[in-house]
Short mmCIF file of C-alpha atoms and ligand atoms in Angstrom, two decimals:
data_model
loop_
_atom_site.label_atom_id
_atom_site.label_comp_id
_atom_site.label_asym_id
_atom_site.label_seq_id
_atom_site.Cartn_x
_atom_site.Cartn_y
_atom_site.Cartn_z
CA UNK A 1 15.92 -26.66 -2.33
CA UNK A 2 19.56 -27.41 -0.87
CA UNK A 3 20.73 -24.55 -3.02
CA UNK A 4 17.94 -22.36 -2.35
CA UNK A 5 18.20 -22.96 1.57
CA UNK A 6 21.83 -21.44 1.14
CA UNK A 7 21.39 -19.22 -1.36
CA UNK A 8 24.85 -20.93 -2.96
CA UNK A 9 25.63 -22.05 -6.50
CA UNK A 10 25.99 -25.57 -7.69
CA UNK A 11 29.45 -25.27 -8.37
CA UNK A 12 30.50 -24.22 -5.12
CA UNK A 13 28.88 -27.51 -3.97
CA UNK A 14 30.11 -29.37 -6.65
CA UNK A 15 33.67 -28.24 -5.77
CA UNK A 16 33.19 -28.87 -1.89
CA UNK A 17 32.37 -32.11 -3.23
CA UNK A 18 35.44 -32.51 -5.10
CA UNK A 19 37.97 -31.40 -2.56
CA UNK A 20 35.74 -33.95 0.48
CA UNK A 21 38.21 -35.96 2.05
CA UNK A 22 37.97 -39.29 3.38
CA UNK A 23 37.70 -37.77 6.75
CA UNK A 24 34.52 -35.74 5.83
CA UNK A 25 36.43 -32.32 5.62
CA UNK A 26 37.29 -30.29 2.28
CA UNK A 27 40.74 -30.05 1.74
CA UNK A 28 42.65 -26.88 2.86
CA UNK A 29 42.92 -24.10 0.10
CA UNK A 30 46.26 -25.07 -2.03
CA UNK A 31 46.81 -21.97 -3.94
CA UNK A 32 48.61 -18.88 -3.43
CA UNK A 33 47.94 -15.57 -3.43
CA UNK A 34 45.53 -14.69 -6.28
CA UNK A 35 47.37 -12.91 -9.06
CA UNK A 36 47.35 -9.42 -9.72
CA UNK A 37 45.47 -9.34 -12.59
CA UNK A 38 42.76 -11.51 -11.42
CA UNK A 39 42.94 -9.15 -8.05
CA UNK A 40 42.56 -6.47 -10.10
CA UNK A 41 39.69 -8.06 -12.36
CA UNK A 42 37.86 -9.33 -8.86
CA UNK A 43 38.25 -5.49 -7.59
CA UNK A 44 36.46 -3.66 -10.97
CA UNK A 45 33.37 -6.70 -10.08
CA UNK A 46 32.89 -5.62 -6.99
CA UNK A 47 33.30 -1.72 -7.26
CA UNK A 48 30.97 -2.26 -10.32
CA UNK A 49 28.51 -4.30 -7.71
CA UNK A 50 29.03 -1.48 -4.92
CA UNK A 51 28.35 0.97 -8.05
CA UNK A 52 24.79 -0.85 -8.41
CA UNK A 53 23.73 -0.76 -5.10
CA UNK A 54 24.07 2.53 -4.67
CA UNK A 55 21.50 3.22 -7.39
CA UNK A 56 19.29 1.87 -5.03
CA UNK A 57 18.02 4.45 -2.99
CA UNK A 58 17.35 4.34 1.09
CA UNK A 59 14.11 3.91 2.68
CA UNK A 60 13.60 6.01 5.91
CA UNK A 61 14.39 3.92 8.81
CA UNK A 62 11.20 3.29 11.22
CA UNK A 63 11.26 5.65 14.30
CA UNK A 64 12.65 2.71 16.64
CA UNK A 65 15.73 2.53 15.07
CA UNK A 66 16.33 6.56 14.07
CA UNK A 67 20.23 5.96 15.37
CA UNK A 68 20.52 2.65 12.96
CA UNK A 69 23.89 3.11 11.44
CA UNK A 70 22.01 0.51 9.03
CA UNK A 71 20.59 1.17 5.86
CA UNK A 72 17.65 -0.32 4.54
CA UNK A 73 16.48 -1.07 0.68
CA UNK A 74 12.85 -1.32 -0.20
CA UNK A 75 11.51 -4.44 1.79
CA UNK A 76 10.12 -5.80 -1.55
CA UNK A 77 13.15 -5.72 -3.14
CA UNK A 78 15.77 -8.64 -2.22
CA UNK A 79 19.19 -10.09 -3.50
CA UNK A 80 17.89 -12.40 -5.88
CA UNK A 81 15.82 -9.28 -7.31
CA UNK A 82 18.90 -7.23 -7.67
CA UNK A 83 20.85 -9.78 -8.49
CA UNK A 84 18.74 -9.98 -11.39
CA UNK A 85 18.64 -6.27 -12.22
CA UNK A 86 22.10 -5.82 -12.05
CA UNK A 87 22.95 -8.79 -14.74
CA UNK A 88 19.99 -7.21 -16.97
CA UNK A 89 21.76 -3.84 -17.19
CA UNK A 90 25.08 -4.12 -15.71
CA UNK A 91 26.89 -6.77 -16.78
CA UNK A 92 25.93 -8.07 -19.80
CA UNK A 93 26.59 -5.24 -21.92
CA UNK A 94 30.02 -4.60 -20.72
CA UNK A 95 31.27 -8.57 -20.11
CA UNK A 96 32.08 -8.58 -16.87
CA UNK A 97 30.04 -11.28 -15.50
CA UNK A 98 29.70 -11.67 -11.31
CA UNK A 99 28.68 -14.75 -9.95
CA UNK A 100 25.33 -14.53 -7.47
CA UNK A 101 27.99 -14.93 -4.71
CA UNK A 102 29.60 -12.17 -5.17
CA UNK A 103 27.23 -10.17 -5.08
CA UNK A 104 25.68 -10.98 -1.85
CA UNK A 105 29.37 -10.88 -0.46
CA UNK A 106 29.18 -7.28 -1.87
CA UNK A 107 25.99 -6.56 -0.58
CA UNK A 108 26.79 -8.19 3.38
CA UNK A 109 29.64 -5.79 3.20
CA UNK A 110 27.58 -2.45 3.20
CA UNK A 111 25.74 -3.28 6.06
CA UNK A 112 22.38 -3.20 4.23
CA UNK A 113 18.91 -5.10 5.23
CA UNK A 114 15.46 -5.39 3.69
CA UNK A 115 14.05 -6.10 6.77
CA UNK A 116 10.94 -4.38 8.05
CA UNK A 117 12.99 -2.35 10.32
CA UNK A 118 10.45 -2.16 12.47
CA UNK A 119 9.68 -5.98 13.14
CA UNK A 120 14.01 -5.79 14.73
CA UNK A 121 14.95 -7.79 17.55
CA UNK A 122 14.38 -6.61 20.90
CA UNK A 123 18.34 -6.06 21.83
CA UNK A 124 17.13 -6.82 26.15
CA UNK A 125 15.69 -10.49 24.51
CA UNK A 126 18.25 -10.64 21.76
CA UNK A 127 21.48 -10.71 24.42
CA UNK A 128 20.09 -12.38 26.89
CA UNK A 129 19.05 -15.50 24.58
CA UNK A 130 22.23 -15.33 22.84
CA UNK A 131 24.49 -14.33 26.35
CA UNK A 132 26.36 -17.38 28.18
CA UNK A 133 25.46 -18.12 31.27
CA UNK A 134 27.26 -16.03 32.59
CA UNK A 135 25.63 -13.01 30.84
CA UNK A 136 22.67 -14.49 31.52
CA UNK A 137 23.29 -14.13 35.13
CA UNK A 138 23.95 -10.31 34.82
CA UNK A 139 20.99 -9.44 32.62
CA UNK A 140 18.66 -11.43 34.33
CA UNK A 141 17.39 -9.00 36.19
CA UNK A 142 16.71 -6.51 33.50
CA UNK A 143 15.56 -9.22 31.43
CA UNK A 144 13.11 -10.70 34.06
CA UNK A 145 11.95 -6.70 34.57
CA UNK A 146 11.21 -6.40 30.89
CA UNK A 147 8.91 -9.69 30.51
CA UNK A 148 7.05 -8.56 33.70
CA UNK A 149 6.50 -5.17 32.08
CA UNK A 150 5.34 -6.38 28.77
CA UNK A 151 2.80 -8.93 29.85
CA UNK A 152 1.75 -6.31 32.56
CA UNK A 153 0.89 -3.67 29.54
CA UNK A 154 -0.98 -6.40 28.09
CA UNK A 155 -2.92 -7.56 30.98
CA UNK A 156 -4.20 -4.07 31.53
CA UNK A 157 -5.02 -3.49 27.88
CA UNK A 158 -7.26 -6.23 28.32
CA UNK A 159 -8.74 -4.75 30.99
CA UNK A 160 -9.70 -1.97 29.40
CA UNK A 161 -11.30 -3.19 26.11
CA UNK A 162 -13.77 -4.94 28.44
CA UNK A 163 -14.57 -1.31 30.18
CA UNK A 164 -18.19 -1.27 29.41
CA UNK A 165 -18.51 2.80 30.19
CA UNK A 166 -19.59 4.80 27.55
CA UNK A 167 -17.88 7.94 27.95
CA UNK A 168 -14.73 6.05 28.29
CA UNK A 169 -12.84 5.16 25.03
CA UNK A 170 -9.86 2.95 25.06
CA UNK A 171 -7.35 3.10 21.95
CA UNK A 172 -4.22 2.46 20.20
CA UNK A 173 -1.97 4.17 18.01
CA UNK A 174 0.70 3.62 15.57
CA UNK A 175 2.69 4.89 12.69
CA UNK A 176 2.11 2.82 9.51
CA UNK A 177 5.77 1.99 8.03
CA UNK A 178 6.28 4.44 5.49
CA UNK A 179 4.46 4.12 1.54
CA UNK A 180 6.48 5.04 -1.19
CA UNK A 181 4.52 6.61 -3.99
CA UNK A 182 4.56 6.12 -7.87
CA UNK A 183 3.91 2.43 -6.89
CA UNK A 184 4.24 -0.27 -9.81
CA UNK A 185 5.48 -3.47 -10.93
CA UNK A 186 8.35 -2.02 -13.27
CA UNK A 187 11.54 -2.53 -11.61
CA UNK A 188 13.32 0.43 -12.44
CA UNK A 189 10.91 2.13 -9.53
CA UNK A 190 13.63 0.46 -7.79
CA UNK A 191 15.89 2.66 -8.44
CA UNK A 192 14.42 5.87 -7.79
CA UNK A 193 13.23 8.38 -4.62
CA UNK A 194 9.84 8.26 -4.39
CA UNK A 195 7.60 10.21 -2.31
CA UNK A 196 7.04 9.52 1.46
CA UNK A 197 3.24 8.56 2.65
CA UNK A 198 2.90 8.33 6.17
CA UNK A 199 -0.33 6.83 7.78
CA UNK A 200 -0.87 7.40 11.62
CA UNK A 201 -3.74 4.89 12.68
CA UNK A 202 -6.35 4.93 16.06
CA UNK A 203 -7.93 1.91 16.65
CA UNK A 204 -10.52 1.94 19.24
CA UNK A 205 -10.31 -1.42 21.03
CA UNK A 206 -14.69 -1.65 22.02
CA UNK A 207 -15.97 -0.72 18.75
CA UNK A 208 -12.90 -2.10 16.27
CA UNK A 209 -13.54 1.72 14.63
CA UNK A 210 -10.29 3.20 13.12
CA UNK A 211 -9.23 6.52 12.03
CA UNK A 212 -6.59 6.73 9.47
CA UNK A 213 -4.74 9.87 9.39
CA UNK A 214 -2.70 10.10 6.41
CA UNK A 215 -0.37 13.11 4.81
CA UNK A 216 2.75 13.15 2.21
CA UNK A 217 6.08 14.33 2.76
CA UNK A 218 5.13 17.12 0.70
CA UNK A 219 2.61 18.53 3.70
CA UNK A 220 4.69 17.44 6.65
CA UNK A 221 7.00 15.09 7.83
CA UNK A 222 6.49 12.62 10.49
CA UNK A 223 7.94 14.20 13.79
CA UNK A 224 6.84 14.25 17.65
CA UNK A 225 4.29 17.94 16.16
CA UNK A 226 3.02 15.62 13.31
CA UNK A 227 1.51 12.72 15.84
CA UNK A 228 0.65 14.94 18.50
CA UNK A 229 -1.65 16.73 16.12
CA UNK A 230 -3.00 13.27 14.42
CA UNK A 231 -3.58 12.33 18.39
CA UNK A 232 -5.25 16.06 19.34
CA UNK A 233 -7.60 15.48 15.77
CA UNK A 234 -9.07 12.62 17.48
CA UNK A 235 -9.67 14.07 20.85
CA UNK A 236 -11.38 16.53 19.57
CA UNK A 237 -13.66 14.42 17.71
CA UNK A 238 -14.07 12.30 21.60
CA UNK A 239 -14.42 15.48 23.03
CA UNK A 240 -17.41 16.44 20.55
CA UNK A 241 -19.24 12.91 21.37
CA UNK A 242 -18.83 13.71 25.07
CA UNK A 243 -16.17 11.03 25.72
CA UNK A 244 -15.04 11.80 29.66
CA UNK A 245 -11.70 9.92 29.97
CA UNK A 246 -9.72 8.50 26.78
CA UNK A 247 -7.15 5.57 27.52
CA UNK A 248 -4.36 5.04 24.82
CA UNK A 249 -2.06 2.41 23.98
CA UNK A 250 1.54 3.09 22.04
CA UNK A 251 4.76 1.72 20.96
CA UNK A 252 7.18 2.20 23.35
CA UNK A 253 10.15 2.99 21.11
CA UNK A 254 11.39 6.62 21.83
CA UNK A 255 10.30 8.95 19.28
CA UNK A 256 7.48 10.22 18.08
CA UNK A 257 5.19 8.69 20.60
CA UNK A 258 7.47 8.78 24.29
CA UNK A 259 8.55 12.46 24.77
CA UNK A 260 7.60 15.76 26.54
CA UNK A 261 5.74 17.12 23.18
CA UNK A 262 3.34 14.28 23.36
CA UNK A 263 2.80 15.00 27.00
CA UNK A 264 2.36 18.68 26.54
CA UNK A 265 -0.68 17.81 23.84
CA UNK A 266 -2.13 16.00 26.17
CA UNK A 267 -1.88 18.17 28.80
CA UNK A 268 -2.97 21.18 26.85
CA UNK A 269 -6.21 19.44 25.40
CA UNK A 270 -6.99 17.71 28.71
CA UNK A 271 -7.60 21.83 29.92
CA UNK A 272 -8.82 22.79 26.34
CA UNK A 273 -11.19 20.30 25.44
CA UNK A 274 -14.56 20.43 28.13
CA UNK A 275 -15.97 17.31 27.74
CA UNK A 276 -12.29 14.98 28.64
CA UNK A 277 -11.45 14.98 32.25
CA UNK A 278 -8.60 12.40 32.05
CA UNK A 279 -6.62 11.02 29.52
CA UNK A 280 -4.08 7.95 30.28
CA UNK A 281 -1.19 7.24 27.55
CA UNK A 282 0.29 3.90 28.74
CA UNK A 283 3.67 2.76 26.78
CA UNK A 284 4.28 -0.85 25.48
CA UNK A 285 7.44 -2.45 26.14
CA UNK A 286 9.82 -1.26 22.85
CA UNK A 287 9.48 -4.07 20.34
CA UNK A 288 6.68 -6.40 21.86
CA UNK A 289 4.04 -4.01 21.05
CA UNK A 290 0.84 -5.99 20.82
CA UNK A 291 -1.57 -3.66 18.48
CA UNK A 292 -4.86 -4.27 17.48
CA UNK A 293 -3.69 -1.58 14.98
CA UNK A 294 -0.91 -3.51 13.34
CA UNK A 295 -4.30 -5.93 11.68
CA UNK A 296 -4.87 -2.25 9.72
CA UNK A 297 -1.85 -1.80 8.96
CA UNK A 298 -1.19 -5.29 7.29
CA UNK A 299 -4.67 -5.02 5.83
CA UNK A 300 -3.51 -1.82 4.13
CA UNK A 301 -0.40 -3.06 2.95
CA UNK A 302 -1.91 -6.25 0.97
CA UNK A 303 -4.97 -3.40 0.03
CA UNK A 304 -2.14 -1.81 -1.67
CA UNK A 305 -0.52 -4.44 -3.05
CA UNK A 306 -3.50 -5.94 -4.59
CA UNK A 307 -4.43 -2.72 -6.15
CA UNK A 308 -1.66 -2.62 -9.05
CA UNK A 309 -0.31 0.86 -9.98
CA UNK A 310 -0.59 3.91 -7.76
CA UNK A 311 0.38 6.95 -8.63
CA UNK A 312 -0.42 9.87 -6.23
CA UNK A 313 -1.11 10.29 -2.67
CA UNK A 314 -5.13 10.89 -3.23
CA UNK A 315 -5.23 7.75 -4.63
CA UNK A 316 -4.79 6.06 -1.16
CA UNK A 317 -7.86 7.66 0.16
CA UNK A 318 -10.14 4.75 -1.45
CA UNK A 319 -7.54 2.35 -0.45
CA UNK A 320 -7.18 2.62 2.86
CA UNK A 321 -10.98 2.98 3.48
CA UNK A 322 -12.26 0.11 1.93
CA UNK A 323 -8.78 -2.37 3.32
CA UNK A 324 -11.43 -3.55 5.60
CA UNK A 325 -15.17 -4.37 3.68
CA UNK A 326 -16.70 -4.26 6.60
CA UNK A 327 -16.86 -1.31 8.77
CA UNK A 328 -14.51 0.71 6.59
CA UNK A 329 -11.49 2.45 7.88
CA UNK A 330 -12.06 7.02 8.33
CA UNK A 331 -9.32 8.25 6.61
CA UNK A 332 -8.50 11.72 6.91
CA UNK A 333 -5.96 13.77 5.19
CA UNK A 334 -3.67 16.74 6.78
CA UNK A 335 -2.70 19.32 5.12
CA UNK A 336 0.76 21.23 6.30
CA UNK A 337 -1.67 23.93 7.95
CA UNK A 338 -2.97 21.13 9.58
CA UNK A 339 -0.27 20.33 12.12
CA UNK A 340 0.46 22.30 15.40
CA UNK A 341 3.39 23.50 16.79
CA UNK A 342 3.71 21.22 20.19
CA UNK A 343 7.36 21.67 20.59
CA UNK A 344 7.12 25.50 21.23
CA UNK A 345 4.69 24.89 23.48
CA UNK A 346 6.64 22.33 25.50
CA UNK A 347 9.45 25.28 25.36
CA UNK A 348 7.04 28.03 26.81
CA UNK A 349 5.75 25.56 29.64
CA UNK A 350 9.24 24.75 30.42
CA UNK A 351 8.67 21.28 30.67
CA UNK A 352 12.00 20.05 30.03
CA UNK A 353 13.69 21.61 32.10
CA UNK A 354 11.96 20.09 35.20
CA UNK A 355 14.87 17.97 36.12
CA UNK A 356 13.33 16.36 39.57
CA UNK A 357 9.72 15.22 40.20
CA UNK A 358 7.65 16.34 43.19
CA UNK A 359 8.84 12.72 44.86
CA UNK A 360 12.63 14.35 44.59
CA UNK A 361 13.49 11.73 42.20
CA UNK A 362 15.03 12.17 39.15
CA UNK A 363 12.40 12.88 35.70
CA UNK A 364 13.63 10.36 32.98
CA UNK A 365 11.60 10.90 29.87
CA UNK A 366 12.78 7.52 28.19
CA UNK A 367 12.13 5.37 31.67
CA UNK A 368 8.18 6.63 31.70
CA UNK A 369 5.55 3.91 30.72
CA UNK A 370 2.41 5.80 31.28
CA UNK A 371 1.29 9.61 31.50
CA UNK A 372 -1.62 10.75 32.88
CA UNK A 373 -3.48 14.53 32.68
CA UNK A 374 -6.07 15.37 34.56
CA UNK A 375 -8.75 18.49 34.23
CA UNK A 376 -8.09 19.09 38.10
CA UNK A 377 -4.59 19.38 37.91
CA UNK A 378 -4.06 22.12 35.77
CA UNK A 379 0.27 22.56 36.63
CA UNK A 380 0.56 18.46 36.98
CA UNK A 381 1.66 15.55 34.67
CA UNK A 382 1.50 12.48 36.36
CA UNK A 383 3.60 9.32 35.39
CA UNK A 384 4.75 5.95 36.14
CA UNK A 385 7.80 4.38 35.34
CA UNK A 386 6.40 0.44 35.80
CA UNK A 387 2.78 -1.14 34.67
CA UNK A 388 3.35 -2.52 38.14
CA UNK A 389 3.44 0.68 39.79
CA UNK A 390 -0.37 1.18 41.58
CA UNK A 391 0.64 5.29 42.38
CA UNK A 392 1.64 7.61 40.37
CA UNK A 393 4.30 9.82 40.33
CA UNK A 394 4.16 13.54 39.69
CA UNK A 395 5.56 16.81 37.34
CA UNK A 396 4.26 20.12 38.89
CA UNK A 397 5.16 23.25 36.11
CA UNK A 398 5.80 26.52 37.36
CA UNK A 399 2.41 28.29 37.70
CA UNK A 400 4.42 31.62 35.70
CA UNK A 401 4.39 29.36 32.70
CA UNK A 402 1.24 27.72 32.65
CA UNK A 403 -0.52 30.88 30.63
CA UNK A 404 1.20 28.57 27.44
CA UNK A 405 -1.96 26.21 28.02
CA UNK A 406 -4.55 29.48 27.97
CA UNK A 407 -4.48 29.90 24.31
CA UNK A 408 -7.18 27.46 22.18
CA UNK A 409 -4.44 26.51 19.61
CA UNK A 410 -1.15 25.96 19.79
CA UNK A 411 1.02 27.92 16.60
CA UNK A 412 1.10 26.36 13.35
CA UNK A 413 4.29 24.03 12.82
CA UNK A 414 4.21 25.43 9.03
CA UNK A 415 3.87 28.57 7.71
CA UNK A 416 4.61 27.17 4.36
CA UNK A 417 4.61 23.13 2.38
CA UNK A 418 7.96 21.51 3.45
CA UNK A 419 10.59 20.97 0.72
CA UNK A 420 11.51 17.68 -0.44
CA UNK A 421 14.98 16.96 -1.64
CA UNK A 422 16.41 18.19 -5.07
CA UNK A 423 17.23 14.40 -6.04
CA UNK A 424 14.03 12.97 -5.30
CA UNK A 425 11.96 15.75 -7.06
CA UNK A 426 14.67 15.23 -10.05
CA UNK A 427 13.93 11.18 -9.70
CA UNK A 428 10.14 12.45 -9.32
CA UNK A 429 10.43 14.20 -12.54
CA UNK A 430 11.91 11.64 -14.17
CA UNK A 431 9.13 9.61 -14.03
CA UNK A 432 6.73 12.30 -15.41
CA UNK A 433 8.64 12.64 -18.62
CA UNK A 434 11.55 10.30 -19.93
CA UNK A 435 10.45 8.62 -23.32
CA UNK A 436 8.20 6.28 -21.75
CA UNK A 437 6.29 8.14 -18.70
CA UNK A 438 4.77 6.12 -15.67
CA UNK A 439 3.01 9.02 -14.45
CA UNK A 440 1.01 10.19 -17.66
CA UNK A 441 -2.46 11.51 -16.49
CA UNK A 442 -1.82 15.53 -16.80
CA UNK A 443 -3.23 16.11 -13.04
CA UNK A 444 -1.07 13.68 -11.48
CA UNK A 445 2.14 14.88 -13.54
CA UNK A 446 1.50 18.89 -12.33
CA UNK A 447 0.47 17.26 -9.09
CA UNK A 448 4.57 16.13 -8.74
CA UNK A 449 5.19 19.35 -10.95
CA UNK A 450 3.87 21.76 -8.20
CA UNK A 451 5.83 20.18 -5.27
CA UNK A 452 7.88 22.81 -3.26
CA UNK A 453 11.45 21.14 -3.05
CA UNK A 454 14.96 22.52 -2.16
CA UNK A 455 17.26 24.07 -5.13
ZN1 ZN B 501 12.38 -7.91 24.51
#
């Protein structure tokens, strides 16, 4: 367990134990430089290491940390795992053995993590607990700020799952980390690009209902256009069942969720859509999101995991639904032609270019933690910049622009599929044919045959 805890060797104990001195302390290092061959033997290990780990490919970082200078591996893979891989094919063969060690000394170098990206420390919590006092003392502020907004979201979250109105629905929404598809247990899956699932859940907080909104990389990718149109799908659907005013609930990490295109879909189906009068978008604090959608998501993942092999993307469908027995999840599945072109919109309203709000303060789209739309106010986005806040502030658009919000639907974001990459179609292929195929069944195989992909 010792070993374990450490992830050391015995020998490297063993020889600690050796060298202990009578004062408790390992005796200083005796030798001298290491010799040049053995330099030169220590540098082929670890270039043949470095070699192995880039085999592994990179997983898409989550959207809260898209300026990561981090890469991360497949969170089911870890260093024992690789470890492992690398001495079935690497070293054996060739004799040139590397001690577990080394490779993780490797591996620490390249500033690689399995981690869930997503589940990273909150940096405001992470230097203040490890600051000195006297950092302490300078961050308090912020720090005190931060606490006050996160359990300020929550409170009025709370609130509004016990709204007992029926034409008001209350919701949350969240990007499922990404699902890499062929999924199996055969290792060398390890090794290759796979395709990108993405899976944008709404989970109503009174009646525990939620929509699953799920499309490949192969029909769209997973920008600020792509969520504004999962969001839009849904208010339509409130709109049909005569919903007045829709509250939502969203990770606060800048992104896909906190920006002007966002705010210009709601805006635009707040005046499209009859039935909604007002729709509220309130921010959690980044990284201390508390979402009733996250249960879906880890219900999903284990729905997955328990499932064994998974080829393609329509495969999912069943998955997802039935991850929760009772009440099943709605899945629905975009196509490219699907997703609406927000972003243009947000051009032709000019919306980014308002620089001061109506108050004469300065419009920071990062600092905002809710946005409101209202039917009434056709030219007006309101916003707050603290849960705290009781008024809100206000966005008034020039009234030469607002013809952008006349039209039903905003332009398609596609006129055509998106490409994927040349290498991961190639690794894609690879796994169609090769001696011994994963992906056999002849629909699946033209299924990763027909996808459009850069030359
Ligand atoms: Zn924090």
């Amino acid at each position: 367990m010792f070993l374990n805890t450490f992830s050391i060797s015995e020998k490297t104990v063993r020889t600690a134990l050796k060298k202990k001195m009578p004062s408790g302390t390992v005796e200083t290092e005796k030798r001298g430089g290491r010799q040049d061959h053995l330099q030169e033997e220590d540098k082929q290990r670890r270039d043949k290491i470095k070699a192995h780990i880039d085999r592994f490919p990179r997983m898409e970082s989550h959207y809260c940390r898209s300026k990561s200078t981090r890469d991360y591996l497949h969170s089911d893979l870890n260093q024992k795992k690789m470890y492992e891989m690398f001495l079935a094919e690497c070293c054996v063969p060739e004799g040139l053995s590397a001690s577990y060690t080394t490779y993780c000394d490797v591996l620490k170098s390249q500033n690689i993590s399995f981690h869930n990206p997503k589940k990273d420390q909150c940096k405001i919590c992470e230097n203040f607990r490890k600051g000195d006092s006297e950092k302490k003392k300078e961050l308090m502020c912020m720090y005190e700020q931060h606490n006050k907004e996160k359990y300020a979201v929550r409170k009025i979250k709370e609130q509004a799952k016990n709204n007992t109105e029926s034409n008001v629905q209350v919701a949350v929404f969240d990007l499922q980390q990404v699902i890499y598809l062929p999924k199996s247990n055969d290792n060398q899956l390890f090794y290759k690009r796979r395709l990108s699932n993405y899976n944008f859940t709404i989970y109503e907080l009174k009646s525990k209902n939620c929509h699953c909104y799920t499309w490949h990389e192969g029909q769209g990718k997973r920008g600020s256009s792509e969520i504004a149109t999962c969001v839009r799908t849904y208010l339509e659907n409130l709109n049909t069942a005569g919903i007045h005013e829709v509250i939502l609930f969203a990770d606060g990490c800048p992104g896909q969720n906190k920006n002007s295109i966002i705010a210009t879909m709601l805006l635009h189906s707040v005046q499209n859509l009859g039935n909604i009068k007002r729709i509220k978008l309130l921010y959690f604090e980044a990284y201390h999101g508390q979402s009733e959608g996250d249960s879906a998501h880890s219900a999903i993942s284990t729905a997955i995991e328990r499932v064994g092999d998974l080829l393609v993307p329509s495969q999912l469908i069943p998955v997802f639904r039935l991850a929760r027995r009772k009440n099943p999840y709605s899945v629905h599945t975009l196509q490219h032609s699907d997703f609406q072109d927000y972003k243009t919109l947000a051009n032709h309203l000019r919306i980014r270019s308002v620089r001061e709000d109506d108050q004469g303060h300065d419009v920071v789209w990062l600092d905002m933690r809710e946005v409101m739309v209202q039917k009434t106010d056709r030219d007006k986005l309101f916003f707050k910049t603290s849960h705290q806040q009781e008024s809100y502030r206000s966005i008034t658009l020039k009234r030469k622009w607002l013809s952008a919000l006349d039209c039903n639907m905003p332009s398609k974001l596609y006129s055509k599929p998106p490409k994927i990459s040349k290498e991961k179609y190639d690794d894609l292929m690879s796994l169609c044919k090769a001696p011994l195929p994963m992906v056999r069944v002849a629909e699946y195989v033209s299924f990763f045959e027909s996808l459009p992909h850069s030359s």
